[in-house]
Amino acid sequence: MEKIRVTIWNEFRHEKTKENVKAIYPDGLHATIKAFLDKNEDLEVRLAALDDPDQGLPDDVLENTDVLLWWGHMAHGEVSDVLVEKIRQRVYSGKMGLIVLHSGHHSKVFKAVVGTTGNLSWGRDQKEVMWNLMPSHPIAAGIPDHFTLTTEELYCEPFYVPQPDALVFGSWFEDGFIFRSGLCYLRGAGKVFYFQPGHEFCRSFYNPYVQ
Ligand code: ZN
């Protein structure tokens, strides 16, 4: 069977500069994601980072990626517009799926592919209850009707994005706010998923349901 070729792109700056982030994700949060994805025999997973040559995504890597995961936060502006356009074209042509994580809502990639500002509100880290709003969706397979993240960054509505093609998860936060936390978009012939957990100071990528 042909394996699904996954590339996890991480800005990979906080983990090098902030001790408390390094303590949670010593090899970068992308390496933590790879460690659990590698348990799937049908996936072939590689890592890419902003400071790698060609910002981690030279043409031969991009052209051999079936699903791209994207995590960025402090350096969205450094990502090359040429690269963003190549990613957009590859998604729209149906050759690659895109999963945008957490603060990637403000990445050039998310904004260009989905067509949005990606603006939202945020607040202090707190308990989040993530609800499975679409149990029939493949992304929600095996997920209970809800699960709790002990600490995650508050993201809240209004989230200025187009109506999603599927709303898979919705979250409630301890301070009373709600957020659409798992959204699917069809763009061109491609598929996009935005998933909210993954603040660099929290441990969400160790949660089995997030994984
Ligand atoms: Zn964050």
Tab-separated table of C-alpha atoms and ligand atoms in Angstrom:
chain	number	residue	atom	x	y	z
A	1	MET	CA	0.000	0.000	0.000
A	2	GLU	CA	1.204	3.483	-0.815
A	3	LYS	CA	1.877	5.450	2.329
A	4	ILE	CA	0.381	8.859	3.008
A	5	ARG	CA	3.281	11.302	2.973
A	6	VAL	CA	2.896	13.792	5.810
A	7	THR	CA	5.088	16.845	6.379
A	8	ILE	CA	4.841	18.650	9.718
A	9	TRP	CA	5.946	22.253	9.302
A	10	ASN	CA	6.767	24.110	12.497
A	11	GLU	CA	8.043	27.631	12.932
A	12	PHE	CA	10.234	26.103	15.694
A	13	ARG	CA	11.358	29.318	17.381
A	14	HIS	CA	9.640	29.325	20.807
A	15	GLU	CA	11.127	25.914	21.629
A	16	LYS	CA	14.630	27.337	21.144
A	17	THR	CA	14.170	30.596	23.027
A	18	LYS	CA	11.710	29.961	25.876
A	19	GLU	CA	12.768	27.524	28.599
A	20	ASN	CA	9.219	26.683	29.642
A	21	VAL	CA	8.291	25.776	26.060
A	22	LYS	CA	11.485	23.763	25.616
A	23	ALA	CA	10.587	21.842	28.784
A	24	ILE	CA	7.304	20.697	27.220
A	25	TYR	CA	8.525	20.160	23.648
A	26	PRO	CA	12.317	19.620	23.877
A	27	ASP	CA	12.726	18.648	20.209
A	28	GLY	CA	10.010	20.974	18.965
A	29	LEU	CA	6.270	20.397	18.974
A	30	HIS	CA	6.543	19.015	15.431
A	31	ALA	CA	8.734	16.178	16.763
A	32	THR	CA	6.079	15.387	19.391
A	33	ILE	CA	3.419	15.265	16.678
A	34	LYS	CA	5.650	13.032	14.546
A	35	ALA	CA	6.161	10.632	17.469
A	36	PHE	CA	2.468	9.820	17.713
A	37	LEU	CA	1.780	9.913	13.972
A	38	ASP	CA	4.630	7.459	13.422
A	39	LYS	CA	2.566	4.816	15.216
A	40	ASN	CA	0.403	4.665	12.074
A	41	GLU	CA	1.983	2.292	9.586
A	42	ASP	CA	0.225	3.935	6.667
A	43	LEU	CA	1.939	7.287	7.302
A	44	GLU	CA	5.406	8.415	6.261
A	45	VAL	CA	6.142	11.507	8.336
A	46	ARG	CA	8.837	14.114	7.962
A	47	LEU	CA	9.671	17.373	9.737
A	48	ALA	CA	10.225	20.843	8.334
A	49	ALA	CA	11.034	24.127	10.067
A	50	LEU	CA	11.149	27.789	9.108
A	51	ASP	CA	14.910	28.053	9.615
A	52	ASP	CA	15.668	25.025	7.410
A	53	PRO	CA	16.913	25.687	3.850
A	54	ASP	CA	14.058	26.914	1.616
A	55	GLN	CA	12.055	27.475	4.811
A	56	GLY	CA	11.758	23.722	5.163
A	57	LEU	CA	9.758	23.218	1.995
A	58	PRO	CA	11.920	23.011	-1.123
A	59	ASP	CA	9.947	21.990	-4.223
A	60	ASP	CA	10.908	18.315	-3.986
A	61	VAL	CA	9.549	18.125	-0.419
A	62	LEU	CA	6.349	19.990	-1.243
A	63	GLU	CA	5.785	17.899	-4.359
A	64	ASN	CA	6.137	14.735	-2.273
A	65	THR	CA	3.752	15.820	0.482
A	66	ASP	CA	0.185	14.500	0.566
A	67	VAL	CA	-0.771	16.235	3.813
A	68	LEU	CA	0.885	19.338	5.222
A	69	LEU	CA	0.528	20.274	8.904
A	70	TRP	CA	1.240	23.906	9.770
A	71	TRP	CA	2.112	25.463	13.148
A	72	GLY	CA	3.340	29.053	13.297
A	73	HIS	CA	2.979	31.975	15.663
A	74	MET	CA	5.619	34.687	16.002
A	75	ALA	CA	7.115	34.672	12.522
A	76	HIS	CA	4.179	34.445	10.115
A	77	GLY	CA	5.555	37.483	8.271
A	78	GLU	CA	8.849	35.739	7.504
A	79	VAL	CA	7.220	33.003	5.438
A	80	SER	CA	7.874	33.635	1.755
A	81	ASP	CA	4.889	34.726	-0.327
A	82	VAL	CA	6.204	32.565	-3.159
A	83	LEU	CA	6.102	29.521	-0.888
A	84	VAL	CA	2.598	30.401	0.318
A	85	GLU	CA	1.393	30.558	-3.272
A	86	LYS	CA	2.960	27.173	-4.068
A	87	ILE	CA	1.155	25.676	-1.067
A	88	ARG	CA	-2.132	27.266	-2.098
A	89	GLN	CA	-1.810	25.916	-5.627
A	90	ARG	CA	-0.984	22.422	-4.399
A	91	VAL	CA	-4.032	22.397	-2.104
A	92	TYR	CA	-6.368	23.845	-4.738
A	93	SER	CA	-5.209	21.301	-7.313
A	94	GLY	CA	-6.209	18.527	-4.927
A	95	LYS	CA	-2.675	17.178	-4.618
A	96	MET	CA	-2.285	18.008	-0.927
A	97	GLY	CA	-4.451	18.344	2.158
A	98	LEU	CA	-3.707	21.041	4.740
A	99	ILE	CA	-4.103	20.908	8.527
A	100	VAL	CA	-3.597	24.257	10.246
A	101	LEU	CA	-2.949	24.128	13.973
A	102	HIS	CA	-3.693	26.640	16.717
A	103	SER	CA	-2.007	30.045	16.092
A	104	GLY	CA	-1.736	29.115	12.431
A	105	HIS	CA	-5.117	30.865	12.123
A	106	HIS	CA	-3.048	34.003	11.449
A	107	SER	CA	-0.540	32.344	9.121
A	108	LYS	CA	-0.232	33.535	5.549
A	109	VAL	CA	-0.947	29.966	4.483
A	110	PHE	CA	-4.317	29.747	6.292
A	111	LYS	CA	-5.370	33.218	5.203
A	112	ALA	CA	-4.439	32.623	1.554
A	113	VAL	CA	-5.858	29.120	1.255
A	114	VAL	CA	-9.160	29.727	3.076
A	115	GLY	CA	-9.536	33.388	2.112
A	116	THR	CA	-9.942	35.095	5.477
A	117	THR	CA	-8.360	37.414	8.022
A	118	GLY	CA	-8.416	34.561	10.526
A	119	ASN	CA	-9.058	37.096	13.278
A	120	LEU	CA	-10.335	35.934	16.649
A	121	SER	CA	-10.161	36.871	20.322
A	122	TRP	CA	-8.028	35.191	22.942
A	123	GLY	CA	-7.306	35.179	26.658
A	124	ARG	CA	-5.729	33.397	29.586
A	125	ASP	CA	-4.870	29.703	29.586
A	126	GLN	CA	-7.684	27.696	31.173
A	127	LYS	CA	-9.733	24.494	31.083
A	128	GLU	CA	-11.290	23.691	27.710
A	129	VAL	CA	-14.011	21.148	27.013
A	130	MET	CA	-13.983	20.101	23.379
A	131	TRP	CA	-17.288	18.752	22.050
A	132	ASN	CA	-17.606	16.315	19.192
A	133	LEU	CA	-20.264	17.974	17.051
A	134	MET	CA	-20.059	15.588	14.102
A	135	PRO	CA	-19.460	11.977	15.213
A	136	SER	CA	-20.070	10.731	11.631
A	137	HIS	CA	-17.091	12.711	10.299
A	138	PRO	CA	-13.888	10.680	9.734
A	139	ILE	CA	-11.866	13.241	11.727
A	140	ALA	CA	-14.089	12.527	14.756
A	141	ALA	CA	-13.715	8.741	14.550
A	142	GLY	CA	-13.036	7.290	17.983
A	143	ILE	CA	-13.573	10.592	19.778
A	144	PRO	CA	-16.089	10.590	22.669
A	145	ASP	CA	-18.920	13.124	22.805
A	146	HIS	CA	-16.561	15.447	24.661
A	147	PHE	CA	-13.132	15.517	26.292
A	148	THR	CA	-11.268	17.967	28.507
A	149	LEU	CA	-7.976	19.750	28.059
A	150	THR	CA	-6.765	20.757	31.515
A	151	THR	CA	-5.067	23.898	30.233
A	152	GLU	CA	-5.273	25.474	26.801
A	153	GLU	CA	-5.165	29.041	25.552
A	154	LEU	CA	-8.595	30.688	25.318
A	155	TYR	CA	-9.615	31.305	21.724
A	156	CYS	CA	-13.118	32.695	21.353
A	157	GLU	CA	-15.803	33.873	18.991
A	158	PRO	CA	-16.300	35.763	16.871
A	159	PHE	CA	-13.826	33.821	14.719
A	160	TYR	CA	-13.824	35.746	11.441
A	161	VAL	CA	-13.702	32.855	9.017
A	162	PRO	CA	-16.056	31.835	6.221
A	163	GLN	CA	-18.779	29.323	7.065
A	164	PRO	CA	-17.012	25.960	7.269
A	165	ASP	CA	-18.054	23.053	5.059
A	166	ALA	CA	-18.105	20.944	8.204
A	167	LEU	CA	-17.990	21.965	11.865
A	168	VAL	CA	-16.474	18.954	13.624
A	169	PHE	CA	-15.578	20.340	17.060
A	170	GLY	CA	-16.825	23.148	19.246
A	171	SER	CA	-15.284	24.204	22.551
A	172	TRP	CA	-16.425	25.604	25.863
A	173	PHE	CA	-13.904	27.406	28.066
A	174	GLU	CA	-13.898	27.743	31.832
A	175	ASP	CA	-14.475	31.519	31.677
A	176	GLY	CA	-17.682	30.889	29.708
A	177	PHE	CA	-16.522	31.544	26.164
A	178	ILE	CA	-17.172	29.300	23.156
A	179	PHE	CA	-15.189	28.673	19.981
A	180	ARG	CA	-15.531	26.699	16.757
A	181	SER	CA	-12.421	24.600	17.303
A	182	GLY	CA	-12.447	22.097	14.439
A	183	LEU	CA	-13.407	23.382	10.990
A	184	CYS	CA	-13.245	21.792	7.550
A	185	TYR	CA	-12.998	23.733	4.315
A	186	LEU	CA	-13.117	22.566	0.725
A	187	ARG	CA	-10.985	24.834	-1.431
A	188	GLY	CA	-10.585	24.078	-5.121
A	189	ALA	CA	-10.141	20.317	-5.257
A	190	GLY	CA	-8.457	20.272	-1.856
A	191	LYS	CA	-9.357	19.784	1.780
A	192	VAL	CA	-8.388	21.972	4.729
A	193	PHE	CA	-8.840	21.379	8.463
A	194	TYR	CA	-8.306	24.020	11.148
A	195	PHE	CA	-7.811	22.652	14.680
A	196	GLN	CA	-7.508	24.969	17.661
A	197	PRO	CA	-5.522	23.144	20.414
A	198	GLY	CA	-1.739	23.463	20.457
A	199	HIS	CA	-0.646	26.507	22.460
A	200	GLU	CA	3.122	26.258	22.964
A	201	PHE	CA	2.874	26.625	26.759
A	202	CYS	CA	0.291	23.826	27.097
A	203	ARG	CA	0.542	20.067	26.695
A	204	SER	CA	-2.313	19.447	24.260
A	205	PHE	CA	-0.203	17.497	21.766
A	206	TYR	CA	0.231	14.853	24.480
A	207	ASN	CA	-3.561	14.394	24.792
A	208	PRO	CA	-4.598	11.109	23.118
A	209	TYR	CA	-7.781	12.616	21.656
A	210	VAL	CA	-5.883	15.529	20.156
A	211	GLN	CA	-3.363	13.031	18.812
B	1	ZN	ZN	-1.087	30.182	21.461
